[in-house]
């Protein structure tokens, strides 16, 4: 059975108390499925400290600067210091809200490599680009910064129009995008994200081109997230 990755992105949507409750009820464990949670900064250490060792923890972003006068920012080194070994980079909400640029992402990748943070690098086109037939062009541009990166990374394909909308990409759309990504960056595990839920996770995971899932909304519910993790066992 090939290794699967099921990652939850809790965004800014879970309180610390709810997170503690979630972890108190966490029982899922399977050798072939790596499960991780991407959390807001203040929750990483307290939740990591009470979690079973089988769960991995990551941040949702970090600064493109090493250290210095950057009020409000959190560095890769600080994550590393608390034992946080993963981070998302390039999530579409960060790209949109913080005007994330390829140049800044490239600096963040250098810092991830330096501080040994494993990256889940997010890419995906918005609806306008999809409708204009620009999928390939967008993916190529977003992936260009990974070419010089030799640290540990996974890539998550998350079409922006499928995130939090309830509209999942079709299996054909996922396969097309994942094959394009694989051509650009071979040998990297690929996750799909965008309205993944217990009702569609098994079908998506059964695709040859998919190694795992990045789950937003449905990862906040213990029952739904466990059921998605279980579907990784059924679909291998
Ligand atoms: P969603 O979010 O599952 O709620 O669509 C996915 C993500 O943003 O990573």
mmCIF file of C-alpha atoms and ligand atoms in Angstrom:
data_model
loop_
_atom_site.group_PDB
_atom_site.id
_atom_site.type_symbol
_atom_site.label_atom_id
_atom_site.label_comp_id
_atom_site.label_asym_id
_atom_site.label_seq_id
_atom_site.Cartn_x
_atom_site.Cartn_y
_atom_site.Cartn_z
ATOM 1 C CA UNK A 1 0.000 0.000 0.000
ATOM 2 C CA UNK A 2 1.465 3.395 -0.937
ATOM 3 C CA UNK A 3 1.772 6.085 1.712
ATOM 4 C CA UNK A 4 -1.132 8.552 1.940
ATOM 5 C CA UNK A 5 -1.200 12.050 3.418
ATOM 6 C CA UNK A 6 -4.320 13.474 5.011
ATOM 7 C CA UNK A 7 -3.772 17.013 6.220
ATOM 8 C CA UNK A 8 -6.232 19.344 7.891
ATOM 9 C CA UNK A 9 -6.037 23.098 7.500
ATOM 10 C CA UNK A 10 -7.825 24.647 10.452
ATOM 11 C CA UNK A 11 -7.334 28.169 9.040
ATOM 12 C CA UNK A 12 -8.404 30.744 11.699
ATOM 13 C CA UNK A 13 -11.495 28.726 12.489
ATOM 14 C CA UNK A 14 -10.908 26.556 15.561
ATOM 15 C CA UNK A 15 -10.667 27.739 19.175
ATOM 16 C CA UNK A 16 -7.976 26.316 21.441
ATOM 17 C CA UNK A 17 -10.647 24.610 23.584
ATOM 18 C CA UNK A 18 -12.212 22.947 20.519
ATOM 19 C CA UNK A 19 -8.760 21.879 19.378
ATOM 20 C CA UNK A 20 -8.088 20.272 22.771
ATOM 21 C CA UNK A 21 -11.427 18.480 22.618
ATOM 22 C CA UNK A 22 -10.641 17.253 19.077
ATOM 23 C CA UNK A 23 -7.301 15.820 20.184
ATOM 24 C CA UNK A 24 -8.746 14.211 23.319
ATOM 25 C CA UNK A 25 -11.005 12.196 21.027
ATOM 26 C CA UNK A 26 -8.333 11.359 18.434
ATOM 27 C CA UNK A 27 -7.893 7.599 17.985
ATOM 28 C CA UNK A 28 -7.110 7.064 14.310
ATOM 29 C CA UNK A 29 -3.750 5.498 13.588
ATOM 30 C CA UNK A 30 -2.530 3.680 10.498
ATOM 31 C CA UNK A 31 0.982 3.039 9.330
ATOM 32 C CA UNK A 32 0.202 3.862 5.700
ATOM 33 C CA UNK A 33 -1.575 7.164 6.417
ATOM 34 C CA UNK A 34 0.286 10.248 7.632
ATOM 35 C CA UNK A 35 -2.054 12.683 9.294
ATOM 36 C CA UNK A 36 -1.232 16.292 10.070
ATOM 37 C CA UNK A 37 -2.882 19.541 11.124
ATOM 38 C CA UNK A 38 -1.951 23.055 10.045
ATOM 39 C CA UNK A 39 -2.757 25.451 12.858
ATOM 40 C CA UNK A 40 -2.717 29.120 13.802
ATOM 41 C CA UNK A 41 0.556 30.106 15.492
ATOM 42 C CA UNK A 42 -0.618 30.339 19.137
ATOM 43 C CA UNK A 43 -2.199 26.878 18.965
ATOM 44 C CA UNK A 44 0.733 24.918 17.577
ATOM 45 C CA UNK A 45 2.768 24.325 20.733
ATOM 46 C CA UNK A 46 -0.090 23.762 23.225
ATOM 47 C CA UNK A 47 -1.840 21.309 20.900
ATOM 48 C CA UNK A 48 1.341 19.563 19.794
ATOM 49 C CA UNK A 49 2.237 19.024 23.483
ATOM 50 C CA UNK A 50 -0.977 17.088 24.213
ATOM 51 C CA UNK A 51 -1.307 15.239 20.895
ATOM 52 C CA UNK A 52 -0.405 11.632 20.164
ATOM 53 C CA UNK A 53 3.015 11.362 18.508
ATOM 54 C CA UNK A 54 1.390 9.896 15.395
ATOM 55 C CA UNK A 55 -0.039 13.310 14.453
ATOM 56 C CA UNK A 56 2.131 15.882 12.685
ATOM 57 C CA UNK A 57 1.768 19.619 13.160
ATOM 58 C CA UNK A 58 2.446 22.583 10.954
ATOM 59 C CA UNK A 59 1.978 26.321 10.588
ATOM 60 C CA UNK A 60 -0.046 27.926 7.810
ATOM 61 C CA UNK A 61 2.687 30.362 6.705
ATOM 62 C CA UNK A 62 5.819 32.118 7.987
ATOM 63 C CA UNK A 63 7.814 35.251 7.273
ATOM 64 C CA UNK A 64 10.045 35.640 4.240
ATOM 65 C CA UNK A 65 12.614 37.287 6.501
ATOM 66 C CA UNK A 66 15.078 35.475 8.750
ATOM 67 C CA UNK A 67 14.712 37.839 11.732
ATOM 68 C CA UNK A 68 14.683 41.517 12.610
ATOM 69 C CA UNK A 69 12.332 44.484 12.667
ATOM 70 C CA UNK A 70 9.267 42.777 11.202
ATOM 71 C CA UNK A 71 6.528 43.431 13.732
ATOM 72 C CA UNK A 72 3.737 40.837 13.696
ATOM 73 C CA UNK A 73 5.677 38.240 11.709
ATOM 74 C CA UNK A 74 6.749 34.726 12.714
ATOM 75 C CA UNK A 75 9.962 33.215 11.408
ATOM 76 C CA UNK A 76 10.756 29.723 10.158
ATOM 77 C CA UNK A 77 13.394 29.527 12.878
ATOM 78 C CA UNK A 78 10.777 30.211 15.573
ATOM 79 C CA UNK A 79 8.655 27.365 14.230
ATOM 80 C CA UNK A 80 11.651 25.110 14.214
ATOM 81 C CA UNK A 81 12.484 26.093 17.822
ATOM 82 C CA UNK A 82 9.122 24.811 19.074
ATOM 83 C CA UNK A 83 9.488 21.558 17.156
ATOM 84 C CA UNK A 84 7.038 22.504 14.409
ATOM 85 C CA UNK A 85 8.361 20.679 11.336
ATOM 86 C CA UNK A 86 5.771 21.554 8.681
ATOM 87 C CA UNK A 87 4.200 24.585 7.063
ATOM 88 C CA UNK A 88 1.809 25.410 4.280
ATOM 89 C CA UNK A 89 3.179 27.935 1.806
ATOM 90 C CA UNK A 90 1.324 29.720 -0.975
ATOM 91 C CA UNK A 91 -2.197 28.960 0.211
ATOM 92 C CA UNK A 92 -4.584 30.902 -2.024
ATOM 93 C CA UNK A 93 -6.024 32.820 0.945
ATOM 94 C CA UNK A 94 -2.510 34.080 1.760
ATOM 95 C CA UNK A 95 -1.775 34.773 -1.907
ATOM 96 C CA UNK A 96 -4.965 36.852 -2.121
ATOM 97 C CA UNK A 97 -5.144 38.573 1.239
ATOM 98 C CA UNK A 98 -1.423 39.284 1.696
ATOM 99 C CA UNK A 99 -0.578 39.836 -1.951
ATOM 100 C CA UNK A 100 1.846 36.911 -1.791
ATOM 101 C CA UNK A 101 4.340 37.087 -4.644
ATOM 102 C CA UNK A 102 6.512 34.451 -6.283
ATOM 103 C CA UNK A 103 9.541 36.401 -5.121
ATOM 104 C CA UNK A 104 8.459 36.248 -1.485
ATOM 105 C CA UNK A 105 7.562 32.569 -1.765
ATOM 106 C CA UNK A 106 10.979 31.852 -3.105
ATOM 107 C CA UNK A 107 12.581 33.531 -0.051
ATOM 108 C CA UNK A 108 10.281 31.508 2.226
ATOM 109 C CA UNK A 109 11.343 28.297 0.494
ATOM 110 C CA UNK A 110 15.000 29.138 1.143
ATOM 111 C CA UNK A 111 14.199 29.625 4.827
ATOM 112 C CA UNK A 112 12.231 26.363 4.947
ATOM 113 C CA UNK A 113 15.266 24.564 3.584
ATOM 114 C CA UNK A 114 17.583 26.277 6.038
ATOM 115 C CA UNK A 115 15.411 25.506 9.084
ATOM 116 C CA UNK A 116 14.312 22.065 7.900
ATOM 117 C CA UNK A 117 10.619 22.850 7.651
ATOM 118 C CA UNK A 118 8.742 20.482 5.338
ATOM 119 C CA UNK A 119 6.498 22.415 3.025
ATOM 120 C CA UNK A 120 3.060 21.746 1.610
ATOM 121 C CA UNK A 121 3.200 24.135 -1.329
ATOM 122 C CA UNK A 122 -0.270 25.169 -2.520
ATOM 123 C CA UNK A 123 -1.112 26.007 -6.113
ATOM 124 C CA UNK A 124 -4.335 26.430 -8.024
ATOM 125 C CA UNK A 125 -6.122 28.624 -10.520
ATOM 126 C CA UNK A 126 -9.046 30.952 -9.819
ATOM 127 C CA UNK A 127 -12.311 30.710 -11.715
ATOM 128 C CA UNK A 128 -11.397 33.492 -14.124
ATOM 129 C CA UNK A 129 -8.174 31.737 -15.147
ATOM 130 C CA UNK A 130 -9.955 28.393 -15.512
ATOM 131 C CA UNK A 131 -12.629 29.908 -17.715
ATOM 132 C CA UNK A 132 -9.972 31.642 -19.813
ATOM 133 C CA UNK A 133 -8.196 28.292 -20.365
ATOM 134 C CA UNK A 134 -5.127 29.392 -18.403
ATOM 135 C CA UNK A 135 -4.739 26.411 -16.055
ATOM 136 C CA UNK A 136 -1.380 25.316 -17.436
ATOM 137 C CA UNK A 137 0.016 28.843 -17.526
ATOM 138 C CA UNK A 138 -1.006 29.559 -13.925
ATOM 139 C CA UNK A 139 0.392 26.274 -12.603
ATOM 140 C CA UNK A 140 3.667 26.770 -14.478
ATOM 141 C CA UNK A 141 4.106 30.241 -12.991
ATOM 142 C CA UNK A 142 3.225 29.156 -9.457
ATOM 143 C CA UNK A 143 5.498 26.096 -9.633
ATOM 144 C CA UNK A 144 8.465 27.963 -11.110
ATOM 145 C CA UNK A 145 9.734 28.875 -7.627
ATOM 146 C CA UNK A 146 9.996 25.205 -6.669
ATOM 147 C CA UNK A 147 12.524 24.443 -9.375
ATOM 148 C CA UNK A 148 15.441 25.650 -7.262
ATOM 149 C CA UNK A 149 14.134 24.118 -4.031
ATOM 150 C CA UNK A 150 15.784 20.993 -2.754
ATOM 151 C CA UNK A 151 14.146 20.735 0.682
ATOM 152 C CA UNK A 152 11.232 18.467 1.574
ATOM 153 C CA UNK A 153 7.968 19.339 -0.039
ATOM 154 C CA UNK A 154 4.565 18.119 -1.109
ATOM 155 C CA UNK A 155 2.358 19.998 -3.533
ATOM 156 C CA UNK A 156 -1.332 20.630 -2.918
ATOM 157 C CA UNK A 157 -3.492 21.415 -5.933
ATOM 158 C CA UNK A 158 -6.346 23.562 -4.654
ATOM 159 C CA UNK A 159 -8.440 25.232 -7.341
ATOM 160 C CA UNK A 160 -9.518 28.523 -5.761
ATOM 161 C CA UNK A 161 -13.098 28.093 -7.015
ATOM 162 C CA UNK A 162 -13.383 24.827 -5.057
ATOM 163 C CA UNK A 163 -12.132 26.129 -1.693
ATOM 164 C CA UNK A 164 -14.913 26.493 0.862
ATOM 165 C CA UNK A 165 -17.531 26.616 -1.886
ATOM 166 C CA UNK A 166 -18.884 23.069 -1.704
ATOM 167 C CA UNK A 167 -17.954 22.715 -5.373
ATOM 168 C CA UNK A 168 -15.316 19.971 -5.655
ATOM 169 C CA UNK A 169 -13.269 19.637 -8.830
ATOM 170 C CA UNK A 170 -14.298 16.627 -10.916
ATOM 171 C CA UNK A 171 -12.003 13.625 -10.996
ATOM 172 C CA UNK A 172 -11.081 14.493 -14.605
ATOM 173 C CA UNK A 173 -10.194 18.072 -13.589
ATOM 174 C CA UNK A 174 -8.076 16.811 -10.691
ATOM 175 C CA UNK A 175 -6.255 14.315 -12.919
ATOM 176 C CA UNK A 176 -5.557 16.923 -15.576
ATOM 177 C CA UNK A 177 -4.078 19.384 -13.080
ATOM 178 C CA UNK A 178 -2.083 16.741 -11.207
ATOM 179 C CA UNK A 179 -0.596 15.415 -14.432
ATOM 180 C CA UNK A 180 0.461 18.946 -15.418
ATOM 181 C CA UNK A 181 2.061 19.425 -11.999
ATOM 182 C CA UNK A 182 3.871 16.102 -12.221
ATOM 183 C CA UNK A 183 5.333 17.064 -15.590
ATOM 184 C CA UNK A 184 6.677 20.314 -14.113
ATOM 185 C CA UNK A 185 7.894 18.887 -10.790
ATOM 186 C CA UNK A 186 8.346 15.123 -10.968
ATOM 187 C CA UNK A 187 8.697 12.852 -7.964
ATOM 188 C CA UNK A 188 6.756 14.923 -5.441
ATOM 189 C CA UNK A 189 3.640 13.678 -3.605
ATOM 190 C CA UNK A 190 0.495 15.494 -4.731
ATOM 191 C CA UNK A 191 -2.498 16.386 -2.598
ATOM 192 C CA UNK A 192 -5.884 17.636 -3.694
ATOM 193 C CA UNK A 193 -7.756 20.279 -1.702
ATOM 194 C CA UNK A 194 -11.058 22.074 -2.195
ATOM 195 C CA UNK A 195 -14.362 21.065 -0.547
ATOM 196 C CA UNK A 196 -13.130 17.598 0.393
ATOM 197 C CA UNK A 197 -15.613 15.830 2.681
ATOM 198 C CA UNK A 198 -16.379 12.286 3.829
ATOM 199 C CA UNK A 199 -18.716 11.835 0.839
ATOM 200 C CA UNK A 200 -16.069 12.465 -1.830
ATOM 201 C CA UNK A 201 -12.704 11.657 -0.241
ATOM 202 C CA UNK A 202 -12.640 7.974 -1.193
ATOM 203 C CA UNK A 203 -13.316 8.671 -4.859
ATOM 204 C CA UNK A 204 -10.625 11.368 -5.029
ATOM 205 C CA UNK A 205 -8.084 9.186 -3.209
ATOM 206 C CA UNK A 206 -8.726 6.317 -5.581
ATOM 207 C CA UNK A 207 -7.205 8.378 -8.421
ATOM 208 C CA UNK A 208 -3.749 7.240 -9.423
ATOM 209 C CA UNK A 209 -2.604 10.874 -9.596
ATOM 210 C CA UNK A 210 -3.568 11.676 -5.993
ATOM 211 C CA UNK A 211 -1.365 10.886 -2.959
ATOM 212 C CA UNK A 212 -3.407 12.669 -0.355
ATOM 213 C CA UNK A 213 -5.785 15.433 0.646
ATOM 214 C CA UNK A 214 -5.657 18.898 2.166
ATOM 215 C CA UNK A 215 -8.930 19.369 4.010
ATOM 216 C CA UNK A 216 -10.257 22.705 5.260
ATOM 217 C CA UNK A 217 -13.797 22.919 6.648
ATOM 218 C CA UNK A 218 -14.310 19.177 7.103
ATOM 219 C CA UNK A 219 -11.108 18.838 9.167
ATOM 220 C CA UNK A 220 -12.656 20.881 11.999
ATOM 221 C CA UNK A 221 -15.035 18.041 12.793
ATOM 222 C CA UNK A 222 -13.425 15.037 14.480
ATOM 223 C CA UNK A 223 -16.028 12.672 13.044
ATOM 224 C CA UNK A 224 -15.665 13.938 9.463
ATOM 225 C CA UNK A 225 -11.883 14.108 9.560
ATOM 226 C CA UNK A 226 -11.565 10.580 10.942
ATOM 227 C CA UNK A 227 -13.946 9.342 8.290
ATOM 228 C CA UNK A 228 -11.762 11.017 5.600
ATOM 229 C CA UNK A 229 -8.664 9.383 7.129
ATOM 230 C CA UNK A 230 -10.431 6.009 7.050
ATOM 231 C CA UNK A 231 -11.272 6.463 3.387
ATOM 232 C CA UNK A 232 -7.505 6.626 2.742
ATOM 233 C CA UNK A 233 -7.315 3.012 3.966
ATOM 234 C CA UNK A 234 -10.218 1.885 1.803
ATOM 235 C CA UNK A 235 -9.004 3.531 -1.393
ATOM 236 C CA UNK A 236 -5.401 2.309 -1.507
HETATM 237 P P1 LIG B 1 -12.017 23.532 2.126
HETATM 238 O O1 LIG B 1 -10.597 24.269 2.232
HETATM 239 O O2 LIG B 1 -11.792 22.064 2.312
HETATM 240 O O3 LIG B 1 -12.849 24.137 3.216
HETATM 241 O O4 LIG B 1 -12.553 23.827 0.742
HETATM 242 C C1 LIG B 1 -9.425 23.687 1.715
HETATM 243 C C2 LIG B 1 -8.228 24.579 1.967
HETATM 244 O O5 LIG B 1 -8.358 25.811 1.914
HETATM 245 O O6 LIG B 1 -7.113 24.095 2.214
#
